[in-house]
Amino acid sequence: MNLTFRQLKVFEVVARRLNYTSAAKELHLSQPAVSMQIKQLEEQANTPLIEKLGKKLYLTEVGNEMYNYARSTMQQLLDLEETISQMKSLHKGHLKLAVASTANHFVIRMLARFARVYPKISISLDVTNRSTLLELLEKNECDLVVMGRPPEGHNLTARPFLENPLVVVAHPEHYLVREKKVSLKELAREEFVIREQGSGTRGAVERFFKEHNLKFRTKMDMSNNRAIKHAAEEGLGLAIVSLHTLEIELRAKTLNIINVEGFPIYRHWYVVQREGKRLSPIAKVFKDYIMQEAEGLIKDFNLPIGL
Amino acid sequence: MNLTFRQLKVFEVVARRLNYTSAAKELHLSQPAVSMQIKQLEEQANTPLIEKLGKKLYLTEVGNEMYNYARSTMQQLLDLEETISQMKSLHKGHLKLAVASTANHFVIRMLARFARVYPKISISLDVTNRSTLLELLEKNECDLVVMGRPPEGHNLTARPFLENPLVVVAHPEHYLVREKKVSLKELAREEFVIREQGSGTRGAVERFFKEHNLKFRTKMDMSNNRAIKHAAEEGLGLAIVSLHTLEIELRAKTLNIINVEGFPIYRHWYVVQREGKRLSPIAKVFKDYIMQEAEGLIKDFNLPIGL
DNA sequence: ATATACCATAAGCAATAGCTTATGGTAACA
DNA sequence: TGTTACCATAAGCTATTGCTTATGGTATAT
């Protein structure tokens, strides 16, 4: 059976009005055009759908079934159109994000504002490490990723949208905290608690030390940012972390920033997507949103760090 | 939006396989044919449905919605086909009947057997009086009617299928019951309990008396057949009823048939439909069924009446 | 670097979908 | 009995559909 939506539409009108001529008017067609559509539909169904007794039209039993089908199908089509149109107009839809652990804090802050503007969209947020992020991009399992500078050669498009200052922190009683200016040489004598090998932060710090021909000594490395800060609080070593993750600790004065020569190391946060990826409407809007708003939002919660 | 079933079908395969070439094979088409259908569907939706990242295909968010829609719609179409095919093959369907009150008894008996043969069909049975039956036919609100001879000039097709003997009954103690043969003259001295004016039975009886130049005196008329018989049982008068309605009373010996000259009056039951009415398959079968089986079925429960 | 697998695009062609106008037939109605 | 309202059918026309084959581009794998 090879129906057309046209046949169903015309049949729906005829079945409703039980009158070809007035159906033709409603459809802005000639009366024979209607007759033909019905005839074709009857040929497809291989059974009469409408019967004429005297002057009046009646639906046959099969015709009645077809009428139900026509209405149901056309309603479904309307629903689909509605859904698509909502998706396009961003009133609905799903946004799949993934962010580096370190970016979690301020991305969530931005998401909260964004979600208030588009209340009907739903969001998946995966907070994970760098290699998993790259994997997600690879498998096209998310729309956008927020992370540090991605490696070359993965067919990724990355746009920096926010500075990511790395600072050195220690617990308040650390002797370097009192120093007005700490040289790199002094710093290099310390031991550090820092993110694991392969993380963006770790890479940047190691490069920084290498550039200055200094040795970087790690006391401990961990994949959990909170744990790193906690270790620093406990005096296990100095920590080098993104300023954006320090809000609470600075407020609570459980950690202090050390004013080191050459610091903060300015890295950047990037919005990353697969090259050639056609973003969903909502993803496109979110990307624009963070590109524009990031600076302002961060300022709102940045604390004076005296640098 | 003006989709075609073809587009949906092709899209369904592509969305399922996420591979144009293999979809083309499944559909026995060339690969460009598939590309074009998808392209057209995307034009209709005015948004991409499938995206290619590297070598792999992915559904966009809207594409996923469309996929759900396509599957649902195609499933509905299958259901419709199934329903129609069942209707055609008589495994399903609805039979709308109406019968004269007097015919109720044996029609139900036939229906019971019929329903056993076609267990999945449903039946509406309207038991009502003659004028309502004609109205139902007029409005095409039933497939078939079983009644006495219908009047001319209603554009009806009527076929007699069963004799309908009208007999005179009285309660067992009535003095005429004992008579071997009662003349019409004797009968005419009696008063009768009978169906209302306009009913088939009443018409036939009045015509019968008129033909024999006798006066027909009614004691009481009622539209309910059971009430008529009950009145006769109570001795209110003689009743003239269809033999087919007497099974229980004869068995129970609460009424006796009086052997009157010229009785039974042989009338007929007719299957009636609107002229030109296209019967549904199941109605057609039922009509054939009662034309063939009526005699045999009636014999099964006819009682000897000693005529 | 080359081969391979896959999709997009273009050109061309036959079938038909989808109308239109004109006309004919029939039931209802006055 | 003619008139009216309605549906069916026929003829004819155009735009579109739905393919095909040929070809080109690109990401991945070797």
XYZ file of C-alpha atoms (C1' of nucleotides) in Angstrom:
674
model
C 0.000 0.000 0.000
C 1.485 3.280 -1.087
C -0.493 6.150 0.327
C 0.401 9.799 0.024
C -0.118 12.473 2.618
C -2.054 14.383 -0.016
C -4.551 11.556 -0.323
C -4.948 11.393 3.420
C -5.419 15.125 3.718
C -8.064 15.227 1.021
C -9.745 12.141 2.411
C -9.817 13.644 5.872
C -11.719 16.665 4.605
C -14.143 14.619 2.540
C -14.769 12.171 5.371
C -15.407 15.043 7.729
C -17.762 16.972 5.442
C -19.186 14.023 3.523
C -19.414 16.255 0.520
C -16.898 16.391 -2.323
C -17.847 19.806 -3.562
C -17.529 21.588 -0.253
C -14.363 19.626 0.483
C -12.999 20.918 -2.790
C -13.781 24.453 -1.695
C -12.068 23.980 1.635
C -9.016 22.637 -0.142
C -9.131 25.301 -2.873
C -9.390 22.644 -5.510
C -11.758 21.690 -8.263
C -14.267 19.003 -7.430
C -12.798 16.417 -9.843
C -9.415 16.862 -8.197
C -10.986 15.675 -4.961
C -12.737 12.780 -6.653
C -9.462 11.649 -8.107
C -7.574 11.726 -4.852
C -10.262 9.665 -3.183
C -10.328 7.258 -6.057
C -6.600 6.773 -5.841
C -6.776 6.204 -2.130
C -9.476 3.609 -2.669
C -7.297 1.938 -5.251
C -4.449 1.793 -2.761
C -6.681 0.346 -0.075
C -8.231 -1.849 -2.723
C -11.652 -1.379 -1.201
C -14.267 1.360 -1.227
C -13.956 3.969 1.504
C -16.943 6.125 0.750
C -20.306 5.031 -0.519
C -23.004 7.064 -2.078
C -26.552 6.120 -1.258
C -28.971 8.334 -3.028
C -27.542 11.765 -2.641
C -25.786 11.259 0.628
C -22.273 10.043 1.274
C -21.339 7.570 3.948
C -18.059 6.135 5.114
C -17.731 2.414 4.754
C -16.344 0.460 7.642
C -12.879 0.505 6.115
C -13.410 4.168 5.314
C -14.006 4.844 8.947
C -10.802 3.058 9.856
C -8.959 5.078 7.250
C -10.436 8.274 8.640
C -9.098 7.475 12.085
C -5.737 6.694 10.589
C -5.663 9.883 8.556
C -6.457 12.050 11.529
C -3.991 10.320 13.766
C -1.198 10.507 11.215
C -1.798 14.133 10.463
C -1.863 14.973 14.136
C 1.451 13.210 14.554
C 2.834 15.261 11.722
C 1.690 18.443 13.410
C 3.344 17.296 16.617
C 6.555 16.647 14.765
C 6.484 20.068 13.171
C 5.855 21.604 16.547
C 8.754 19.722 18.065
C 11.131 20.641 15.283
C 10.091 24.229 15.381
C 10.598 24.334 19.125
C 13.986 22.773 18.742
C 14.906 25.384 16.196
C 13.649 28.199 18.329
C 15.572 26.866 21.276
C 12.590 26.369 23.467
C 13.380 22.749 23.599
C 16.369 20.616 22.927
C 19.258 18.996 24.600
C 22.698 20.358 25.140
C 25.502 17.904 25.697
C 28.542 19.443 27.295
C 31.705 18.144 28.805
C 34.208 20.169 30.741
C 37.586 19.699 32.259
C 37.405 19.237 36.017
C 39.197 22.486 36.510
C 36.680 24.396 34.469
C 33.745 22.864 36.262
C 33.295 25.688 38.673
C 32.813 28.635 36.377
C 31.131 26.636 33.613
C 28.415 25.605 36.000
C 28.011 29.214 36.965
C 27.527 30.155 33.328
C 25.223 27.221 32.718
C 22.997 28.280 35.564
C 22.468 31.672 33.986
C 22.060 30.167 30.543
C 19.482 27.673 31.758
C 17.454 30.477 33.225
C 17.231 32.091 29.787
C 16.237 28.822 28.071
C 14.250 27.046 30.729
C 12.946 24.227 28.560
C 16.215 22.856 27.316
C 17.857 20.043 29.171
C 21.573 19.774 29.722
C 24.036 16.961 30.171
C 27.285 17.993 31.736
C 30.150 15.586 31.928
C 32.958 16.701 34.202
C 35.984 14.634 33.432
C 39.637 14.604 32.612
C 41.411 15.683 29.495
C 41.806 12.340 27.783
C 38.181 11.437 28.312
C 37.186 14.791 26.891
C 39.146 14.078 23.744
C 37.513 10.704 23.521
C 34.040 12.215 23.828
C 34.826 14.592 21.008
C 36.190 11.748 18.941
C 32.990 9.738 19.330
C 30.798 12.767 18.777
C 29.136 12.158 22.082
C 28.914 15.760 23.025
C 28.250 19.074 21.355
C 30.903 21.193 22.992
C 33.775 20.757 25.375
C 35.341 23.348 27.616
C 38.960 22.601 28.327
C 42.450 23.972 28.087
C 44.213 24.136 24.745
C 43.539 20.874 22.953
C 46.314 18.976 21.212
C 46.873 19.325 17.484
C 45.927 16.678 14.997
C 42.550 15.642 16.333
C 40.495 17.580 13.812
C 39.200 19.849 16.456
C 38.154 23.458 16.337
C 39.076 25.326 19.482
C 38.448 28.908 20.376
C 39.925 30.518 23.443
C 37.320 32.496 25.307
C 38.719 33.140 28.728
C 42.017 33.627 30.454
C 42.964 30.922 32.836
C 45.505 32.230 35.310
C 47.472 29.601 37.171
C 48.628 30.718 40.563
C 50.735 29.295 43.324
C 48.995 28.822 46.645
C 49.968 27.690 50.082
C 48.443 27.458 53.501
C 48.447 30.792 55.313
C 51.369 29.983 57.584
C 53.736 29.132 54.760
C 56.784 31.327 54.946
C 56.546 32.380 51.292
C 53.120 33.849 51.848
C 54.653 36.655 53.799
C 57.124 37.499 51.028
C 56.202 40.422 48.849
C 57.844 38.937 45.771
C 59.149 35.431 45.394
C 61.729 34.669 42.719
C 61.469 31.603 40.562
C 64.656 30.260 42.063
C 63.092 30.371 45.488
C 60.004 28.697 44.161
C 61.954 25.894 42.591
C 63.252 24.849 45.968
C 59.737 23.945 47.002
C 57.875 20.747 46.461
C 54.501 20.762 44.744
C 51.137 19.149 44.871
C 49.645 19.243 41.413
C 47.398 17.560 38.842
C 48.397 14.280 37.259
C 50.585 13.773 34.201
C 48.722 14.514 31.024
C 46.498 17.143 32.500
C 46.535 20.601 30.979
C 47.621 22.296 34.163
C 50.490 19.906 34.746
C 51.690 20.296 31.178
C 51.653 24.068 31.360
C 53.530 24.164 34.636
C 56.180 21.734 33.499
C 56.704 23.709 30.319
C 56.972 26.878 32.358
C 59.679 25.435 34.574
C 61.532 23.959 31.658
C 61.558 27.300 29.840
C 63.229 28.809 32.872
C 65.632 25.899 33.217
C 64.343 24.963 36.587
C 63.522 21.641 38.048
C 59.951 20.993 39.035
C 59.618 18.721 42.004
C 56.305 17.117 42.754
C 55.447 15.894 46.191
C 52.194 14.395 45.122
C 49.975 14.352 42.080
C 46.271 13.852 42.051
C 43.446 13.997 39.569
C 41.065 15.643 41.965
C 41.340 19.373 42.205
C 39.745 19.657 45.597
C 42.118 17.075 46.979
C 45.081 19.054 45.689
C 43.936 22.159 47.449
C 43.283 20.220 50.581
C 46.801 18.821 50.499
C 48.155 22.333 50.212
C 46.004 23.415 53.105
C 47.554 20.637 55.111
C 51.028 21.786 54.242
C 52.033 18.915 51.998
C 53.469 21.346 49.501
C 52.675 24.276 47.301
C 49.848 23.918 44.847
C 49.587 25.404 41.388
C 45.997 25.698 40.339
C 43.641 27.738 38.225
C 42.592 30.906 39.970
C 39.026 30.098 38.960
C 38.872 27.171 41.317
C 39.971 29.101 44.356
C 36.979 31.174 45.246
C 35.960 29.409 48.425
C 39.458 28.822 49.778
C 40.402 32.453 49.332
C 37.241 33.624 50.983
C 37.776 31.222 53.842
C 41.429 32.156 53.977
C 42.490 28.549 54.104
C 44.846 29.145 51.197
C 46.843 32.166 50.148
C 48.221 33.137 46.772
C 51.959 33.516 46.641
C 53.225 36.389 44.569
C 55.798 34.642 42.400
C 57.859 36.208 39.667
C 56.333 35.316 36.279
C 53.045 34.254 37.787
C 50.179 33.947 37.117
C 50.889 31.774 34.137
C 48.271 32.864 31.702
C 46.710 29.979 29.895
C 43.280 29.955 28.274
C 40.023 28.082 28.392
C 38.849 26.894 25.036
C 35.472 25.934 23.634
C 36.206 22.893 21.553
C 34.184 21.003 18.991
C 34.819 18.531 16.266
C 35.926 20.104 13.055
C 32.973 20.280 10.686
C 30.477 19.491 13.404
C 27.124 21.078 12.714
C 26.107 22.334 16.079
C 22.507 22.006 17.124
C 20.780 25.379 17.398
C 20.944 25.355 21.145
C 24.632 24.410 21.128
C 25.347 27.222 18.736
C 23.645 29.666 21.021
C 25.441 28.363 24.059
C 28.768 28.750 22.338
C 28.040 32.349 21.423
C 26.834 32.912 24.928
C 30.023 31.802 26.629
C 32.212 33.574 24.117
C 30.520 36.852 24.953
C 29.691 36.505 28.570
C 32.621 34.661 30.024
C 34.741 37.681 30.921
C 31.924 39.501 32.646
C 30.822 36.479 34.557
C 34.275 35.670 35.787
C 34.831 39.257 36.907
C 31.732 38.942 39.029
C 33.305 36.356 41.190
C 36.976 37.031 40.800
C 38.557 38.034 44.027
C 41.313 40.571 44.325
C 44.548 38.653 44.323
C 46.784 41.587 44.791
C 48.807 41.064 41.635
C 6.024 20.698 5.655
C 5.235 18.243 2.908
C 6.850 14.913 3.579
C 6.400 11.767 1.566
C 6.211 8.235 2.839
C 9.062 7.433 0.498
C 11.298 9.958 2.231
C 10.389 8.553 5.617
C 11.019 4.999 4.517
C 14.411 5.814 3.083
C 15.282 7.930 6.080
C 14.302 5.164 8.441
C 16.739 2.785 6.797
C 19.552 5.311 6.676
C 18.998 6.373 10.275
C 19.023 2.755 11.354
C 22.141 1.760 9.423
C 23.908 5.114 9.460
C 25.313 4.266 6.087
C 23.936 5.473 2.757
C 25.502 2.786 0.651
C 24.216 -0.135 2.639
C 20.829 1.559 2.992
C 20.749 1.806 -0.785
C 21.394 -1.916 -1.008
C 18.627 -2.715 1.432
C 16.254 -0.546 -0.571
C 17.498 -1.884 -3.921
C 18.452 1.586 -5.013
C 21.518 3.396 -6.175
C 23.370 5.326 -3.528
C 22.615 8.757 -5.024
C 18.909 7.956 -4.934
C 19.205 7.598 -1.185
C 21.206 10.796 -0.862
C 18.542 12.663 -2.757
C 15.659 11.424 -0.662
C 17.469 12.411 2.498
C 18.327 15.763 1.044
C 14.720 16.388 0.168
C 13.577 15.388 3.618
C 16.106 17.773 5.113
C 14.801 20.502 2.855
C 11.289 19.838 4.066
C 12.353 19.916 7.682
C 14.544 22.873 6.820
C 17.267 21.587 9.068
C 19.958 18.915 8.835
C 18.940 15.454 10.007
C 22.170 13.589 9.492
C 25.657 14.831 9.959
C 28.872 13.426 8.725
C 31.871 13.731 10.947
C 34.890 12.269 9.376
C 33.693 9.030 7.920
C 30.903 8.348 10.331
C 27.294 9.429 10.174
C 25.335 10.682 13.128
C 21.745 11.741 13.600
C 21.285 15.305 14.664
C 18.858 16.040 17.447
C 16.118 16.848 14.969
C 17.139 13.786 12.982
C 16.530 11.661 16.004
C 13.089 13.146 16.421
C 12.387 12.486 12.766
C 13.550 8.904 13.167
C 11.061 8.348 15.962
C 8.358 9.899 13.871
C 9.193 7.817 10.824
C 9.104 4.565 12.752
C 5.894 5.443 14.509
C 4.159 6.491 11.316
C 5.261 3.433 9.426
C 4.129 1.207 12.232
C 0.736 2.875 12.166
C 0.557 2.249 8.464
C 1.293 -1.409 9.016
C -1.432 -1.534 11.637
C -3.862 0.037 9.226
C -3.003 -2.448 6.527
C -3.444 -5.257 8.980
C -6.822 -3.943 10.060
C -8.055 -3.489 6.523
C -6.859 -6.883 5.513
C -8.588 -8.441 8.495
C -11.758 -6.595 7.680
C -11.618 -7.901 4.172
C -10.986 -11.420 5.322
C -13.871 -11.238 7.760
C -11.752 -11.881 10.779
C -12.677 -8.516 12.049
C -15.352 -6.014 11.396
C -18.638 -4.833 12.663
C -22.066 -5.983 11.642
C -24.931 -3.631 12.258
C -28.284 -5.339 12.242
C -31.783 -4.360 13.167
C -34.709 -6.702 13.440
C -38.403 -6.464 14.035
C -39.330 -7.379 17.578
C -41.112 -10.426 16.324
C -38.081 -11.713 14.510
C -35.825 -11.196 17.464
C -36.055 -14.720 18.698
C -34.904 -16.692 15.699
C -32.509 -14.021 14.454
C -30.624 -14.167 17.694
C -30.486 -17.901 17.332
C -28.929 -17.535 13.908
C -26.600 -14.815 15.087
C -25.299 -17.026 17.832
C -24.263 -19.670 15.328
C -22.880 -17.072 12.959
C -20.828 -15.438 15.678
C -19.275 -18.776 16.513
C -18.015 -19.063 12.932
C -16.594 -15.495 12.906
C -15.544 -14.999 16.500
C -13.695 -11.733 16.002
C -16.463 -9.707 14.497
C -18.641 -7.596 16.690
C -22.357 -7.184 16.228
C -24.889 -4.493 16.971
C -28.437 -5.706 17.053
C -31.253 -3.244 17.294
C -34.585 -4.825 18.125
C -37.276 -2.336 17.355
C -40.530 -1.647 15.608
C -41.270 -1.388 11.958
C -41.196 2.366 11.549
C -37.903 2.673 13.386
C -36.489 -0.051 11.162
C -37.439 1.922 8.085
C -35.853 4.989 9.583
C -32.622 3.120 10.285
C -32.510 1.992 6.674
C -33.245 5.520 5.512
C -30.344 6.920 7.499
C -28.056 4.094 6.517
C -27.446 3.339 10.136
C -27.446 -0.382 9.700
C -26.241 -2.909 7.201
C -29.241 -5.212 7.112
C -32.700 -5.390 8.581
C -34.810 -8.445 9.183
C -38.486 -7.641 9.095
C -41.739 -8.477 7.389
C -42.414 -7.299 3.871
C -41.261 -3.696 3.654
C -43.455 -1.042 2.016
C -42.850 0.011 -1.572
C -41.242 3.257 -2.574
C -38.448 3.425 -0.034
C -35.713 2.330 -2.411
C -35.214 -0.849 -0.527
C -34.132 -4.263 -1.665
C -35.926 -7.021 0.172
C -35.551 -10.752 -0.163
C -37.840 -13.196 1.578
C -35.877 -15.932 3.236
C -38.222 -17.597 5.656
C -41.883 -18.335 6.111
C -43.507 -16.574 8.971
C -46.639 -18.403 10.003
C -49.098 -16.438 12.084
C -51.149 -18.560 14.395
C -54.003 -18.035 16.802
C -53.294 -18.937 20.401
C -55.240 -18.972 23.586
C -54.719 -20.141 27.137
C -55.237 -23.885 27.546
C -58.666 -23.638 29.097
C -60.147 -21.623 26.229
C -63.109 -23.458 24.742
C -61.770 -23.154 21.173
C -58.669 -25.022 22.076
C -60.643 -28.181 22.379
C -62.202 -27.766 18.901
C -60.606 -29.807 16.166
C -61.290 -27.211 13.522
C -62.518 -23.688 14.107
C -64.256 -21.773 11.327
C -63.413 -18.165 10.576
C -66.914 -17.146 11.567
C -66.427 -18.621 14.992
C -63.090 -16.913 15.265
C -64.563 -13.550 14.359
C -66.767 -13.639 17.407
C -63.713 -13.483 19.596
C -61.799 -10.488 20.798
C -58.099 -10.224 20.171
C -54.921 -9.096 21.798
C -52.489 -8.110 19.087
C -49.617 -5.849 18.009
C -50.161 -2.145 17.531
C -51.410 -0.378 14.408
C -48.686 -0.123 11.801
C -46.949 -3.308 12.783
C -46.486 -5.972 10.161
C -48.450 -8.575 12.068
C -51.391 -6.267 12.670
C -51.493 -5.257 9.012
C -51.472 -8.844 7.814
C -54.204 -9.922 10.181
C -56.461 -6.995 9.337
C -56.015 -7.637 5.641
C -56.815 -11.288 6.214
C -60.072 -10.491 8.006
C -61.011 -7.892 5.429
C -60.475 -10.349 2.591
C -62.929 -12.671 4.291
C -65.350 -9.818 5.027
C -65.098 -10.293 8.712
C -64.764 -7.790 11.447
C -61.661 -7.911 13.534
C -62.225 -6.848 17.115
C -59.279 -5.964 19.257
C -59.457 -6.110 23.001
C -56.052 -4.663 23.473
C -53.043 -3.760 21.376
C -49.504 -3.635 22.556
C -46.088 -3.169 21.035
C -44.476 -5.779 23.228
C -44.791 -9.302 21.995
C -44.222 -10.918 25.343
C -46.971 -8.786 26.876
C -49.397 -9.867 24.189
C -48.743 -13.497 24.934
C -49.055 -12.878 28.627
C -52.417 -11.186 28.099
C -53.601 -14.226 26.184
C -52.362 -16.482 28.953
C -54.437 -14.444 31.346
C -57.494 -14.870 29.191
C -57.837 -11.310 27.989
C -58.473 -12.542 24.499
C -57.049 -14.580 21.647
C -53.638 -13.637 20.368
C -52.407 -13.830 16.822
C -48.636 -14.074 16.748
C -45.763 -15.437 14.751
C -45.223 -19.102 15.416
C -41.526 -18.354 15.771
C -42.107 -16.471 18.983
C -44.003 -19.257 20.685
C -41.363 -21.776 21.525
C -41.322 -21.346 25.287
C -45.056 -20.958 25.770
C -45.807 -24.081 23.772
C -43.246 -26.062 25.667
C -44.592 -24.801 28.946
C -48.117 -25.357 27.720
C -49.225 -21.942 28.884
C -50.631 -21.224 25.427
C -52.195 -23.481 22.852
C -52.507 -23.065 19.135
C -56.064 -23.009 17.868
C -56.634 -24.829 14.627
C -58.473 -22.194 12.654
C -59.641 -22.497 9.069
C -57.261 -20.642 6.791
C -54.515 -20.461 9.411
C -51.606 -20.216 9.694
C -51.453 -17.053 7.652
C -48.199 -17.449 5.786
C -46.213 -14.302 5.646
C -42.472 -14.041 5.151
C -39.440 -12.666 6.816
C -37.316 -10.481 4.607
C -33.706 -9.428 4.656
C -33.825 -5.785 3.725
C -31.155 -3.310 2.731
C -31.009 0.014 1.014
C -31.056 -0.191 -2.713
C -27.527 0.214 -4.041
C -25.967 -0.242 -0.617
C -22.507 -1.723 -0.833
C -22.526 -4.248 1.930
C -19.410 -4.653 3.997
C -17.776 -8.032 3.481
C -19.069 -9.348 6.758
C -22.601 -8.127 6.050
C -22.515 -9.822 2.684
C -21.519 -13.074 4.291
C -24.190 -12.783 6.953
C -26.845 -12.198 4.339
C -25.815 -15.286 2.413
C -25.715 -17.183 5.650
C -29.271 -16.446 6.669
C -30.614 -17.015 3.160
C -29.170 -20.510 3.187
C -29.469 -21.547 6.749
C -32.739 -20.050 7.892
C -34.979 -22.967 7.003
C -32.798 -25.538 8.631
C -32.345 -23.520 11.754
C -36.010 -22.840 12.177
C -36.813 -26.530 11.703
C -34.472 -27.278 14.548
C -36.650 -25.477 17.003
C -40.047 -25.582 15.378
C -42.493 -27.492 17.429
C -45.200 -29.688 16.009
C -48.315 -27.589 15.795
C -50.529 -30.291 14.566
C -51.569 -28.517 11.398
C 51.706 8.465 -0.926
C 48.162 5.481 -2.470
C 44.256 2.920 -2.236
C 39.752 2.411 -0.528
C 35.281 3.345 1.044
C 31.701 6.556 1.042
C 28.947 10.427 0.178
C 27.722 14.565 -2.839
C 26.617 16.433 -7.108
C 25.337 16.762 -11.983
C 22.944 15.555 -16.079
C 19.418 13.258 -18.262
C 15.202 10.673 -18.749
C 10.606 8.269 -18.161
C 6.658 8.014 -15.490
C 3.180 10.067 -13.115
C 1.162 13.179 -9.945
C -1.879 16.649 -9.734
C -4.144 19.816 -11.560
C -7.510 22.048 -14.836
C -11.904 22.466 -17.910
C -15.652 20.243 -20.135
C -19.193 17.080 -19.956
C -22.378 13.412 -18.535
C -25.327 10.943 -15.242
C -28.424 10.635 -11.300
C -31.092 11.462 -6.998
C -33.855 14.788 -4.709
C -37.132 18.263 -4.893
C -40.560 21.565 -6.229
C -41.314 17.153 -15.279
C -37.903 20.045 -15.254
C -34.426 21.974 -12.238
C -30.863 21.723 -9.132
C -27.104 19.925 -6.685
C -23.541 16.703 -6.852
C -20.385 13.279 -8.218
C -17.922 10.631 -12.048
C -15.294 10.561 -16.056
C -12.449 12.155 -19.911
C -8.889 14.735 -22.090
C -4.972 17.371 -21.820
C -1.210 19.852 -19.855
C 2.870 20.902 -16.675
C 5.858 20.318 -13.010
C 7.765 17.146 -10.320
C 9.325 12.774 -8.760
C 12.398 9.309 -8.672
C 15.348 7.078 -10.722
C 19.732 6.097 -13.350
C 24.948 6.605 -14.628
C 29.067 9.239 -14.356
C 32.087 11.770 -11.728
C 34.311 14.279 -8.007
C 35.754 15.043 -3.202
C 37.325 13.557 1.288
C 38.545 10.896 5.490
C 40.693 6.737 6.801
C 43.724 2.992 6.437
C 48.010 0.847 4.559
